[in-house]
PDB file of C-alpha atoms in Angstrom:
ATOM      1  CA  GLY A   1     -78.071 -98.976 -94.473  1.00  0.00           C
ATOM      2  CA  SER A   2     -78.948-102.617 -93.928  1.00  0.00           C
ATOM      3  CA  VAL A   3     -82.279-102.118 -95.723  1.00  0.00           C
ATOM      4  CA  VAL A   4     -80.519-100.870 -98.856  1.00  0.00           C
ATOM      5  CA  ALA A   5     -77.992-103.706 -98.727  1.00  0.00           C
ATOM      6  CA  LYS A   6     -80.693-106.354 -98.332  1.00  0.00           C
ATOM      7  CA  ARG A   7     -82.809-104.898-101.151  1.00  0.00           C
ATOM      8  CA  LEU A   8     -79.799-105.280-103.433  1.00  0.00           C
ATOM      9  CA  GLY A   9     -79.410-108.929-102.430  1.00  0.00           C
ATOM     10  CA  GLY A  10     -76.936-108.484 -99.593  1.00  0.00           C
ATOM     11  CA  ARG A  11     -76.289-110.945 -96.761  1.00  0.00           C
ATOM     12  CA  ARG A  12     -74.835-109.784 -93.461  1.00  0.00           C
ATOM     13  CA  VAL A  13     -71.454-111.352 -92.724  1.00  0.00           C
ATOM     14  CA  ASP A  14     -71.295-112.982 -89.307  1.00  0.00           C
ATOM     15  CA  PRO A  15     -68.449-111.339 -87.328  1.00  0.00           C
ATOM     16  CA  GLY A  16     -67.477-114.831 -86.159  1.00  0.00           C
ATOM     17  CA  SER A  17     -67.378-116.313 -89.660  1.00  0.00           C
ATOM     18  CA  ALA A  18     -64.637-118.892 -90.277  1.00  0.00           C
ATOM     19  CA  ASP A  19     -64.766-118.517 -94.076  1.00  0.00           C
ATOM     20  CA  PRO A  20     -61.287-117.324 -95.206  1.00  0.00           C
ATOM     21  CA  LEU A  21     -62.620-114.753 -97.692  1.00  0.00           C
ATOM     22  CA  GLU A  22     -65.104-113.376 -95.196  1.00  0.00           C
ATOM     23  CA  ARG A  23     -62.434-113.250 -92.460  1.00  0.00           C
ATOM     24  CA  ARG A  24     -60.150-111.288 -94.802  1.00  0.00           C
ATOM     25  CA  LEU A  25     -62.971-108.891 -95.641  1.00  0.00           C
ATOM     26  CA  LEU A  26     -63.844-108.345 -91.981  1.00  0.00           C
ATOM     27  CA  ASN A  27     -60.194-107.712 -91.132  1.00  0.00           C
ATOM     28  CA  VAL A  28     -59.836-105.178 -93.933  1.00  0.00           C
ATOM     29  CA  VAL A  29     -63.010-103.386 -92.803  1.00  0.00           C
ATOM     30  CA  GLN A  30     -61.678-103.185 -89.250  1.00  0.00           C
ATOM     31  CA  GLU A  31     -58.356-101.810 -90.501  1.00  0.00           C
ATOM     32  CA  MET A  32     -60.066 -99.116 -92.544  1.00  0.00           C
ATOM     33  CA  ALA A  33     -62.308 -98.203 -89.609  1.00  0.00           C
ATOM     34  CA  ILE A  34     -59.210 -97.617 -87.488  1.00  0.00           C
ATOM     35  CA  ALA A  35     -57.454 -95.676 -90.273  1.00  0.00           C
ATOM     36  CA  SER A  36     -60.461 -93.402 -90.856  1.00  0.00           C
ATOM     37  CA  GLY A  37     -61.445 -93.039 -87.193  1.00  0.00           C
ATOM     38  CA  THR A  38     -64.993 -94.282 -87.769  1.00  0.00           C
ATOM     39  CA  PRO A  39     -66.988 -97.034 -86.027  1.00  0.00           C
ATOM     40  CA  VAL A  40     -66.807-100.502 -87.546  1.00  0.00           C
ATOM     41  CA  PRO A  41     -69.975-100.893 -89.687  1.00  0.00           C
ATOM     42  CA  ASP A  42     -71.894-104.064 -90.445  1.00  0.00           C
ATOM     43  CA  VAL A  43     -70.558-105.861 -93.502  1.00  0.00           C
ATOM     44  CA  PHE A  44     -72.714-107.335 -96.257  1.00  0.00           C
ATOM     45  CA  VAL A  45     -71.887-109.557 -99.224  1.00  0.00           C
ATOM     46  CA  LEU A  46     -73.889-109.606-102.455  1.00  0.00           C
ATOM     47  CA  ASP A  47     -73.538-113.341-103.099  1.00  0.00           C
ATOM     48  CA  GLU A  48     -75.218-113.355-106.528  1.00  0.00           C
ATOM     49  CA  GLU A  49     -73.026-110.631-108.056  1.00  0.00           C
ATOM     50  CA  ASP A  50     -69.968-111.738-110.063  1.00  0.00           C
ATOM     51  CA  GLY A  51     -68.837-108.212-110.951  1.00  0.00           C
ATOM     52  CA  ILE A  52     -66.365-106.314-108.787  1.00  0.00           C
ATOM     53  CA  ASN A  53     -68.213-103.621-106.879  1.00  0.00           C
ATOM     54  CA  ALA A  54     -68.955-102.198-103.433  1.00  0.00           C
ATOM     55  CA  PHE A  55     -70.952 -99.467-101.741  1.00  0.00           C
ATOM     56  CA  ALA A  56     -71.622 -97.818 -98.386  1.00  0.00           C
ATOM     57  CA  ALA A  57     -75.151 -96.990 -97.272  1.00  0.00           C
ATOM     58  CA  GLY A  58     -76.951 -95.488 -94.300  1.00  0.00           C
ATOM     59  CA  HIS A  59     -78.131 -92.178 -92.853  1.00  0.00           C
ATOM     60  CA  GLY A  60     -75.054 -91.803 -90.668  1.00  0.00           C
ATOM     61  CA  GLN A  61     -72.195 -93.666 -89.051  1.00  0.00           C
ATOM     62  CA  GLY A  62     -74.566 -95.173 -86.484  1.00  0.00           C
ATOM     63  CA  ASP A  63     -76.562 -97.210 -89.020  1.00  0.00           C
ATOM     64  CA  ALA A  64     -73.977 -97.443 -91.791  1.00  0.00           C
ATOM     65  CA  VAL A  65     -73.061-100.623 -93.641  1.00  0.00           C
ATOM     66  CA  VAL A  66     -70.476-101.476 -96.260  1.00  0.00           C
ATOM     67  CA  ALA A  67     -71.216-104.102 -98.885  1.00  0.00           C
ATOM     68  CA  VAL A  68     -69.114-105.873-101.474  1.00  0.00           C
ATOM     69  CA  THR A  69     -69.975-108.258-104.271  1.00  0.00           C
ATOM     70  CA  ARG A  70     -68.933-111.891-104.288  1.00  0.00           C
ATOM     71  CA  GLY A  71     -66.821-111.055-107.322  1.00  0.00           C
ATOM     72  CA  ALA A  72     -64.879-108.445-105.341  1.00  0.00           C
ATOM     73  CA  MET A  73     -64.206-110.910-102.544  1.00  0.00           C
ATOM     74  CA  GLU A  74     -62.984-113.606-104.909  1.00  0.00           C
ATOM     75  CA  LYS A  75     -61.139-111.611-107.570  1.00  0.00           C
ATOM     76  CA  LEU A  76     -59.385-108.838-105.650  1.00  0.00           C
ATOM     77  CA  THR A  77     -56.126-109.212-103.770  1.00  0.00           C
ATOM     78  CA  ARG A  78     -55.946-108.026-100.186  1.00  0.00           C
ATOM     79  CA  ASP A  79     -54.331-104.727-101.205  1.00  0.00           C
ATOM     80  CA  GLU A  80     -56.949-104.146-103.913  1.00  0.00           C
ATOM     81  CA  LEU A  81     -59.786-104.941-101.524  1.00  0.00           C
ATOM     82  CA  GLN A  82     -58.227-102.582 -98.992  1.00  0.00           C
ATOM     83  CA  GLY A  83     -58.179 -99.794-101.592  1.00  0.00           C
ATOM     84  CA  VAL A  84     -61.861-100.342-102.423  1.00  0.00           C
ATOM     85  CA  MET A  85     -62.817-100.379 -98.741  1.00  0.00           C
ATOM     86  CA  GLY A  86     -60.755 -97.251 -98.106  1.00  0.00           C
ATOM     87  CA  HIS A  87     -62.767 -95.550-100.830  1.00  0.00           C
ATOM     88  CA  GLU A  88     -66.056 -96.576 -99.214  1.00  0.00           C
ATOM     89  CA  PHE A  89     -64.897 -95.462 -95.763  1.00  0.00           C
ATOM     90  CA  SER A  90     -64.317 -91.996 -97.176  1.00  0.00           C
ATOM     91  CA  HIS A  91     -68.043 -91.908 -97.981  1.00  0.00           C
ATOM     92  CA  LEU A  92     -68.768 -92.949 -94.392  1.00  0.00           C
ATOM     93  CA  LEU A  93     -66.456 -90.306 -92.948  1.00  0.00           C
ATOM     94  CA  ASN A  94     -67.689 -87.443 -95.135  1.00  0.00           C
ATOM     95  CA  GLY A  95     -71.411 -88.102 -94.826  1.00  0.00           C
ATOM     96  CA  ASP A  96     -71.869 -88.924 -98.505  1.00  0.00           C
ATOM     97  CA  MET A  97     -74.326 -91.716 -97.724  1.00  0.00           C
ATOM     98  CA  ARG A  98     -76.922 -89.300 -96.377  1.00  0.00           C
ATOM     99  CA  LEU A  99     -76.584 -87.160 -99.495  1.00  0.00           C
ATOM    100  CA  ASN A 100     -76.887 -90.230-101.718  1.00  0.00           C
ATOM    101  CA  LEU A 101     -80.096 -91.330-100.022  1.00  0.00           C
ATOM    102  CA  ARG A 102     -81.553 -87.826-100.323  1.00  0.00           C
ATOM    103  CA  LEU A 103     -80.698 -87.680-104.015  1.00  0.00           C
ATOM    104  CA  MET A 104     -82.330 -91.076-104.517  1.00  0.00           C
ATOM    105  CA  GLY A 105     -85.473 -89.865-102.743  1.00  0.00           C
ATOM    106  CA  VAL A 106     -85.696 -86.588-104.658  1.00  0.00           C
ATOM    107  CA  ILE A 107     -85.241 -88.215-108.056  1.00  0.00           C
ATOM    108  CA  HIS A 108     -87.828 -90.882-107.330  1.00  0.00           C
ATOM    109  CA  GLY A 109     -90.237 -88.221-106.060  1.00  0.00           C
ATOM    110  CA  ILE A 110     -89.905 -86.394-109.372  1.00  0.00           C
ATOM    111  CA  LEU A 111     -90.308 -89.684-111.232  1.00  0.00           C
ATOM    112  CA  LEU A 112     -93.521 -90.330-109.303  1.00  0.00           C
ATOM    113  CA  ILE A 113     -94.947 -87.038-110.630  1.00  0.00           C
ATOM    114  CA  GLY A 114     -94.367 -88.302-114.162  1.00  0.00           C
ATOM    115  CA  ILE A 115     -96.002 -91.638-113.361  1.00  0.00           C
ATOM    116  CA  ILE A 116     -99.104 -89.862-112.001  1.00  0.00           C
ATOM    117  CA  GLY A 117     -99.269 -87.792-115.181  1.00  0.00           C
ATOM    118  CA  ARG A 118     -99.050 -90.893-117.343  1.00  0.00           C
ATOM    119  CA  VAL A 119    -101.850 -92.566-115.364  1.00  0.00           C
ATOM    120  CA  LEU A 120    -104.075 -89.503-115.814  1.00  0.00           C
ATOM    121  CA  MET A 121    -103.463 -89.440-119.552  1.00  0.00           C
ATOM    122  CA  ARG A 122    -104.179 -93.141-119.960  1.00  0.00           C
ATOM    123  CA  GLY A 123    -107.303 -92.903-117.824  1.00  0.00           C
ATOM    124  CA  GLU A 124    -108.739 -90.139-119.950  1.00  0.00           C
ATOM    125  CA  GLY A 125    -107.689 -91.819-123.169  1.00  0.00           C
ATOM    126  CA  ARG A 126    -109.513 -95.049-122.304  1.00  0.00           C
ATOM    127  CA  GLY A 127    -112.592 -93.524-120.679  1.00  0.00           C
ATOM    128  CA  ARG A 128    -115.411 -91.463-122.072  1.00  0.00           C
ATOM    129  CA  ARG A 129    -114.912 -87.750-122.423  1.00  0.00           C
ATOM    130  CA  ARG A 130    -116.739 -85.928-119.691  1.00  0.00           C
ATOM    131  CA  ASP A 131    -116.836 -82.288-118.712  1.00  0.00           C
ATOM    132  CA  GLY A 132    -113.342 -81.373-117.697  1.00  0.00           C
ATOM    133  CA  GLY A 133    -111.883 -84.464-119.332  1.00  0.00           C
ATOM    134  CA  ALA A 134    -109.676 -82.405-121.620  1.00  0.00           C
ATOM    135  CA  GLN A 135    -108.367 -80.407-118.676  1.00  0.00           C
ATOM    136  CA  ILE A 136    -107.480 -83.605-116.807  1.00  0.00           C
ATOM    137  CA  ALA A 137    -105.679 -84.933-119.876  1.00  0.00           C
ATOM    138  CA  LEU A 138    -103.715 -81.682-120.168  1.00  0.00           C
ATOM    139  CA  LEU A 139    -102.864 -81.841-116.479  1.00  0.00           C
ATOM    140  CA  GLY A 140    -101.637 -85.383-116.953  1.00  0.00           C
ATOM    141  CA  LEU A 141     -99.504 -84.318-119.913  1.00  0.00           C
ATOM    142  CA  ALA A 142     -98.024 -81.460-117.892  1.00  0.00           C
ATOM    143  CA  LEU A 143     -97.194 -83.722-114.944  1.00  0.00           C
ATOM    144  CA  PHE A 144     -95.683 -86.303-117.281  1.00  0.00           C
ATOM    145  CA  ALA A 145     -93.466 -83.640-118.888  1.00  0.00           C
ATOM    146  CA  ILE A 146     -92.399 -82.286-115.484  1.00  0.00           C
ATOM    147  CA  GLY A 147     -91.537 -85.795-114.298  1.00  0.00           C
ATOM    148  CA  TYR A 148     -89.592 -86.662-117.442  1.00  0.00           C
ATOM    149  CA  VAL A 149     -87.611 -83.423-117.614  1.00  0.00           C
ATOM    150  CA  GLY A 150     -87.106 -83.314-113.844  1.00  0.00           C
ATOM    151  CA  THR A 151     -85.784 -86.860-113.744  1.00  0.00           C
ATOM    152  CA  PHE A 152     -83.393 -86.136-116.611  1.00  0.00           C
ATOM    153  CA  PHE A 153     -81.885 -83.083-114.915  1.00  0.00           C
ATOM    154  CA  GLY A 154     -82.003 -84.816-111.536  1.00  0.00           C
ATOM    155  CA  ASN A 155     -79.827 -87.585-112.928  1.00  0.00           C
ATOM    156  CA  LEU A 156     -77.408 -84.994-114.318  1.00  0.00           C
ATOM    157  CA  ILE A 157     -77.154 -83.368-110.883  1.00  0.00           C
ATOM    158  CA  LYS A 158     -76.703 -86.769-109.268  1.00  0.00           C
ATOM    159  CA  ALA A 159     -73.867 -87.591-111.655  1.00  0.00           C
ATOM    160  CA  ALA A 160     -72.123 -84.245-111.097  1.00  0.00           C
ATOM    161  CA  VAL A 161     -72.325 -84.466-107.311  1.00  0.00           C
ATOM    162  CA  SER A 162     -71.248 -88.102-107.314  1.00  0.00           C
ATOM    163  CA  ARG A 163     -68.241 -87.368-109.510  1.00  0.00           C
ATOM    164  CA  GLN A 164     -66.868 -84.784-107.083  1.00  0.00           C
ATOM    165  CA  ARG A 165     -67.439 -87.112-104.138  1.00  0.00           C
ATOM    166  CA  GLU A 166     -65.671 -89.910-105.983  1.00  0.00           C
ATOM    167  CA  PHE A 167     -62.566 -87.767-106.517  1.00  0.00           C
ATOM    168  CA  LEU A 168     -62.379 -87.134-102.775  1.00  0.00           C
ATOM    169  CA  ALA A 169     -63.015 -90.790-101.932  1.00  0.00           C
ATOM    170  CA  ASP A 170     -60.235 -91.963-104.242  1.00  0.00           C
ATOM    171  CA  ALA A 171     -57.781 -89.567-102.608  1.00  0.00           C
ATOM    172  CA  SER A 172     -58.926 -90.637 -99.138  1.00  0.00           C
ATOM    173  CA  ALA A 173     -58.464 -94.311-100.016  1.00  0.00           C
ATOM    174  CA  VAL A 174     -54.793 -93.635-100.728  1.00  0.00           C
ATOM    175  CA  GLN A 175     -54.534 -91.658 -97.488  1.00  0.00           C
ATOM    176  CA  PHE A 176     -56.074 -94.460 -95.398  1.00  0.00           C
ATOM    177  CA  THR A 177     -54.146 -97.328 -96.993  1.00  0.00           C
ATOM    178  CA  ARG A 178     -50.861 -95.517 -97.737  1.00  0.00           C
ATOM    179  CA  ASN A 179     -50.864 -97.537-100.934  1.00  0.00           C
ATOM    180  CA  PRO A 180     -51.918 -95.872-104.204  1.00  0.00           C
ATOM    181  CA  HIS A 181     -51.520 -99.129-106.124  1.00  0.00           C
ATOM    182  CA  GLY A 182     -54.341-100.940-104.334  1.00  0.00           C
ATOM    183  CA  ILE A 183     -57.257 -98.909-105.668  1.00  0.00           C
ATOM    184  CA  ALA A 184     -55.519 -98.371-109.024  1.00  0.00           C
ATOM    185  CA  HIS A 185     -55.025-102.096-109.593  1.00  0.00           C
ATOM    186  CA  ALA A 186     -58.622-102.792-108.547  1.00  0.00           C
ATOM    187  CA  LEU A 187     -59.869-100.415-111.251  1.00  0.00           C
ATOM    188  CA  VAL A 188     -57.586-101.952-113.857  1.00  0.00           C
ATOM    189  CA  LYS A 189     -58.877-105.392-112.913  1.00  0.00           C
ATOM    190  CA  ILE A 190     -62.489-104.205-113.315  1.00  0.00           C
ATOM    191  CA  GLY A 191     -61.674-102.904-116.790  1.00  0.00           C
ATOM    192  CA  GLY A 192     -60.203-106.257-117.812  1.00  0.00           C
ATOM    193  CA  LEU A 193     -63.079-108.465-116.717  1.00  0.00           C
ATOM    194  CA  ARG A 194     -66.067-109.507-118.809  1.00  0.00           C
ATOM    195  CA  THR A 195     -68.426-108.817-115.913  1.00  0.00           C
ATOM    196  CA  GLY A 196     -66.587-105.611-114.978  1.00  0.00           C
ATOM    197  CA  SER A 197     -68.425-103.902-112.124  1.00  0.00           C
ATOM    198  CA  ARG A 198     -71.930-104.690-113.355  1.00  0.00           C
ATOM    199  CA  ILE A 199     -74.702-105.286-110.806  1.00  0.00           C
ATOM    200  CA  SER A 200     -77.446-107.631-111.992  1.00  0.00           C
ATOM    201  CA  SER A 201     -80.040-106.651-109.357  1.00  0.00           C
ATOM    202  CA  PRO A 202     -83.139-104.977-110.861  1.00  0.00           C
ATOM    203  CA  LEU A 203     -82.667-102.191-108.280  1.00  0.00           C
ATOM    204  CA  ALA A 204     -79.157-101.383-109.508  1.00  0.00           C
ATOM    205  CA  GLU A 205     -80.214 -98.314-111.510  1.00  0.00           C
ATOM    206  CA  GLU A 206     -81.809 -96.479-108.603  1.00  0.00           C
ATOM    207  CA  ALA A 207     -78.673 -97.026-106.487  1.00  0.00           C
ATOM    208  CA  SER A 208     -76.167 -96.555-109.317  1.00  0.00           C
ATOM    209  CA  HIS A 209     -74.653 -93.386-107.803  1.00  0.00           C
ATOM    210  CA  MET A 210     -73.708 -95.307-104.645  1.00  0.00           C
ATOM    211  CA  PHE A 211     -71.504 -97.947-106.277  1.00  0.00           C
ATOM    212  CA  PHE A 212     -67.710 -97.990-106.377  1.00  0.00           C
ATOM    213  CA  GLY A 213     -67.793 -98.856-110.082  1.00  0.00           C
ATOM    214  CA  ASP A 214     -70.387 -98.484-112.809  1.00  0.00           C
ATOM    215  CA  GLY A 215     -73.116-100.899-111.765  1.00  0.00           C
ATOM    216  CA  MET A 216     -74.987-100.553-115.052  1.00  0.00           C
ATOM    217  CA  GLY A 217     -72.367-101.594-117.580  1.00  0.00           C
ATOM    218  CA  HIS A 218     -69.054-103.308-118.274  1.00  0.00           C
ATOM    219  CA  GLU A 219     -66.846-100.246-118.390  1.00  0.00           C
ATOM    220  CA  ILE A 220     -65.484 -98.450-115.308  1.00  0.00           C
ATOM    221  CA  GLY A 221     -67.783 -95.535-116.077  1.00  0.00           C
ATOM    222  CA  ARG A 222     -66.316 -92.839-113.811  1.00  0.00           C
ATOM    223  CA  ALA A 223     -63.241 -90.657-113.656  1.00  0.00           C
ATOM    224  CA  HIS A 224     -60.913 -92.791-111.566  1.00  0.00           C
ATOM    225  CA  VAL A 225     -58.142 -93.458-114.033  1.00  0.00           C
TER     226      VAL A 225
END
């Protein structure tokens, strides 16, 4: 989990931090850990991100982390932050992180097939035609098509699975916090901001299905409201 958080620009929050915003975040994380019956994970902050967003990552509860953007820390009230963290703790409790990492790996494996096909086609196009050159070019074209089509349908599957998990996480957030207004107001606030929930990291697309809000655009981008 920490590897994913760091790749996205995350910084681990020192449990002894005296910063008021970081202390509030750590307290909320501890409260949600108690409410969900899960171990307290490491907490990361994405300091360069102004949008309101968060995610949980890891193979299991033993190496799990939760991360929030600087925008979420600064712009959300305590109740709103609690609702967002309750949502992420549902992913921790239900093992969604492991599924998310597997989906990411499968889709990138399919994408790699397409990249190999493209390399084969370019290599044959630039080089001299030798015996079997046409067959290699056809193989490259086939691999490229498999990678392109596979990635397209893989992303559709990822979106469908993520949507169902998000429904459950939203319901669990209300269960953990006993406050339906927290997560609702957080989503309304995202919709009213210029930065929304956008993540500026170049790795945002590959981890887009892990985010609380739509990391790729301004709009909320998922069926919360």
